[in-house]
Amino acid sequence: MEEKKDRRRALITKIVFIIAMLVLWEILAKAHIFGKRSELVFPPLEAIGAAFVKNFSTGFAGTSLWLYILNSMLLLLEGLVIGIVIAFIFSGLSMVSKTIDTIFNLCVSIFDLLPGVALLPVVIVIFGVKPGVIVFLVVHAVLWPMARNVLDGFKSVPEIYVESGRNLGMNSVQMLTGIYVPASATYIISGLKVGWARAWRGLLSAEMIFGIASMPGIGMYINQMRTNMKNAEMYATLIVIIIIGLVVQYGILEPIERATVKKWGLMK
Amino acid sequence: MSETVLEVRHLSKSFLNSGGKETNEVLNDLSLTVEKNEFLCILGPSGCGKTTMLRCVAGFETYEGEILTEHGVTHGPGTDRIMVFQDFNQLFPWKTVEKNIQYALKLQGIRDKAVLKKKSDEALHKVKLDGYQNYYPYQLSGGMKQRVAIAKAFALKPGIILMDEPFAALDAMTRNRLQRKLLELHSQEGCTILFITHNILEAIALGTRVIVLQNGGRIVVDERNPIPRPVTPDSPGYGAFWTKLHDALYVE
Ligand SMILES: Nc1ncnc2c1ncn2[C@@H]1O[C@H](COP(=O)(O)OP(=O)(O)OP(=O)(O)O)[C@@H](O)[C@H]1O
Ligand SMILES: [Mg+2]
């Protein structure tokens, strides 16, 4: 009962705060406090709203924002899948071989410290300005935090599950998929969260630094709006980015959490 | 007339001390033979090596000597020797109660869903947990989790069930109920049980045979339980047997 009340109060607080910020924005927009530049810094809400619709209907140079989003998402998905698969393969091998464990841990420690964007010059020399660059950056962003978490998760699996598994005659593949992965679900999910956040940021940065003509993405769209002084459209795109973040958080990550660790009582 | 299902031959086990150099000999040349359908209770002071012995039999440890079952010399764990741990958290928390049992059965090659369902339902019925099929382990009490673990062990129909103080952390009432349940299962299902306990009364109530270990895994008492089931404190011979075990246990 109390809990429900608290949650309602928090919700009301959030809504009131957001409305207040929007009103403030509109007042600043109408007051033209930046003179001529005001249109760029604080475009009025109705302009941003109209730009939001226009982004999707006409888009830029005849290409709807949908297509840019689709391109970004395809590259992101490809990179995430590759990164996660590699993380699992090497974490699994690390459980079997002490040598692989040492080397892989060293790699994780070193490469985790390198922001992907810093690698861009090298990567462009290798791949050229191709979609492969973005995929590479996404893999780099997700692989190391994911591997760190999977490794830690595997190592913290309670001995009693491993012994139960051995007692039931499970082979190493069955142990990996049937015990190590579910038993370290909490770690894996937190790796997913960190990996996703880094990949998403890395993708946007890379796309803003250089657009790939054959596969233009959201970051490039923002950049095009900026160079064309279409700031209302730019703000509208930022809102799209926030919405995508929310969709991933509440539409993918939280349902995964609810269907696994929360359901199993491993996490409240 | 009786048939040997487990033979421990000259079992010795040492652990490396934390320094890594010296070794700490926990079991020294322990030999033991267990007959089919025996309910062997193992008493002994804390630290005398009861758990270590059971873990060697289960195949979780390396050791010197030989351990034989009906299938010959054992190498590592096997489904002919199923362990019920003292720890309540031995069920897989990511599987429901019935899936925990069915998963174990599936690993034995049973594929038919209907058969699996029937077997897990029967197993749960035997420990009076009908209706809890779809609960996750975290939703059960400690006693209920132990019942599921026992139901799972019996469902696998192993030759030998190994139990390491499975009821030690339970309240007296629940423990009593589970003891009766276990006796019932033992007489119905026909299987061999090795059961570690600290509790003399528990050993007398459950065991068809009781052994007392002292340090180094030395067997100081090895007796057939003279008291017919069901054992009550009024059963003839109860006091004498209790005294014998008690004296052997608290000798030092
Ligand atoms: N993994 C291990 N590494 C090192 N020493 C161990 C290990 N496991 C057990 N020992 C040692 O072996 C001895 C016997 O332990 P064990 O757990 O078999 O005793 P126990 O008879 O089961 O005692 P309790 O009744 O308290 O459970 C103890 O001295 C303990 O310190
Ligand atoms: Mg013990």
Tab-separated table of N, CA, C and O and ligand atoms in Angstrom, chain B residues 15-16 24 26 44-53 61 86 164-165 196 198, ligand 1:
chain	number	residue	atom	x	y	z
B	15	PHE	N	44.309	-33.196	2.447
B	15	PHE	CA	44.150	-31.869	1.843
B	15	PHE	C	45.455	-31.118	2.016
B	15	PHE	O	46.141	-31.285	3.027
B	16	LEU	N	45.797	-30.295	1.032
B	16	LEU	CA	46.953	-29.417	1.203
B	16	LEU	C	46.588	-28.354	2.223
B	16	LEU	O	45.490	-27.818	2.192
B	24	ASN	N	47.252	-32.369	5.212
B	24	ASN	CA	46.444	-32.614	6.380
B	24	ASN	C	45.654	-33.886	6.083
B	24	ASN	O	44.758	-33.887	5.258
B	26	VAL	N	43.017	-36.374	6.377
B	26	VAL	CA	41.677	-36.384	6.955
B	26	VAL	C	41.147	-37.813	7.088
B	26	VAL	O	40.522	-38.159	8.081
B	44	GLY	N	29.746	-39.031	14.059
B	44	GLY	CA	31.151	-38.711	14.290
B	44	GLY	C	31.294	-37.272	14.708
B	44	GLY	O	30.466	-36.440	14.314
B	45	PRO	N	32.317	-36.979	15.494
B	45	PRO	CA	32.506	-35.593	15.932
B	45	PRO	C	32.805	-34.685	14.742
B	45	PRO	O	33.250	-35.150	13.696
B	46	SER	N	32.574	-33.416	14.936
B	46	SER	CA	32.799	-32.447	13.877
B	46	SER	C	34.256	-32.469	13.438
B	46	SER	O	35.160	-32.482	14.268
B	47	GLY	N	34.470	-32.522	12.139
B	47	GLY	CA	35.833	-32.471	11.616
B	47	GLY	C	36.500	-33.829	11.480
B	47	GLY	O	37.656	-33.910	11.095
B	48	CYS	N	35.765	-34.923	11.776
B	48	CYS	CA	36.401	-36.241	11.729
B	48	CYS	C	36.478	-36.774	10.299
B	48	CYS	O	37.132	-37.778	10.053
B	49	GLY	N	35.812	-36.108	9.359
B	49	GLY	CA	35.956	-36.525	7.964
B	49	GLY	C	34.726	-37.174	7.352
B	49	GLY	O	34.821	-37.801	6.298
B	50	LYS	N	33.562	-36.984	7.985
B	50	LYS	CA	32.346	-37.600	7.445
B	50	LYS	C	32.003	-37.058	6.058
B	50	LYS	O	31.787	-37.823	5.117
B	51	THR	N	31.979	-35.722	5.975
B	51	THR	CA	31.644	-35.106	4.686
B	51	THR	C	32.670	-35.499	3.635
B	51	THR	O	32.325	-35.830	2.493
B	52	THR	N	33.937	-35.490	4.037
B	52	THR	CA	35.005	-35.836	3.099
B	52	THR	C	34.809	-37.246	2.556
B	52	THR	O	34.933	-37.485	1.351
B	53	MET	N	34.449	-38.183	3.454
B	53	MET	CA	34.240	-39.558	3.017
B	53	MET	C	33.093	-39.634	2.006
B	53	MET	O	33.216	-40.260	0.953
B	61	GLU	N	35.873	-35.757	-5.040
B	61	GLU	CA	37.243	-35.522	-4.580
B	61	GLU	C	38.182	-36.539	-5.222
B	61	GLU	O	37.760	-37.591	-5.679
B	86	GLN	N	23.603	-30.802	2.313
B	86	GLN	CA	23.032	-30.150	3.492
B	86	GLN	C	22.477	-28.779	3.121
B	86	GLN	O	21.477	-28.324	3.668
B	164	ASP	N	24.159	-35.767	3.304
B	164	ASP	CA	25.050	-35.136	4.264
B	164	ASP	C	24.259	-34.193	5.158
B	164	ASP	O	24.013	-33.050	4.794
B	165	GLU	N	23.839	-34.676	6.303
B	165	GLU	CA	23.051	-33.896	7.254
B	165	GLU	C	21.966	-33.069	6.568
B	165	GLU	O	21.898	-31.847	6.754
B	196	ILE	N	24.682	-39.026	6.813
B	196	ILE	CA	25.522	-38.434	7.865
B	196	ILE	C	24.639	-37.662	8.830
B	196	ILE	O	23.720	-36.961	8.413
B	198	HIS	N	24.686	-35.707	13.056
B	198	HIS	CA	25.329	-35.414	14.329
B	198	HIS	C	24.525	-35.951	15.485
B	198	HIS	O	24.924	-35.887	16.634
C	1	LIG	N1	38.406	-28.487	0.763
C	1	LIG	C1	39.145	-28.664	1.876
C	1	LIG	N2	40.396	-28.165	1.935
C	1	LIG	C2	41.149	-28.359	3.047
C	1	LIG	N3	40.740	-28.995	4.127
C	1	LIG	C3	39.505	-29.515	4.141
C	1	LIG	C4	38.644	-29.366	3.014
C	1	LIG	N4	37.468	-29.964	3.296
C	1	LIG	C5	37.592	-30.458	4.528
C	1	LIG	N5	38.821	-30.197	5.048
C	1	LIG	C6	39.311	-30.611	6.360
C	1	LIG	O1	39.005	-31.962	6.538
C	1	LIG	C7	38.602	-32.231	7.863
C	1	LIG	C8	37.314	-32.997	7.850
C	1	LIG	O2	36.301	-32.215	7.268
C	1	LIG	P1	34.856	-32.768	7.016
C	1	LIG	O3	34.075	-31.681	6.388
C	1	LIG	O4	34.938	-34.048	6.302
C	1	LIG	O5	34.351	-33.022	8.497
C	1	LIG	P2	32.944	-33.533	9.001
C	1	LIG	O6	33.178	-34.785	9.725
C	1	LIG	O7	31.971	-33.551	7.896
C	1	LIG	O8	32.588	-32.379	10.031
C	1	LIG	P3	31.153	-31.745	10.353
C	1	LIG	O9	30.462	-32.724	11.218
C	1	LIG	O10	31.510	-30.507	11.116
C	1	LIG	O11	30.471	-31.477	9.079
C	1	LIG	C9	38.536	-30.891	8.575
C	1	LIG	O12	39.656	-30.782	9.407
C	1	LIG	C10	38.608	-29.873	7.471
C	1	LIG	O13	39.357	-28.776	7.887
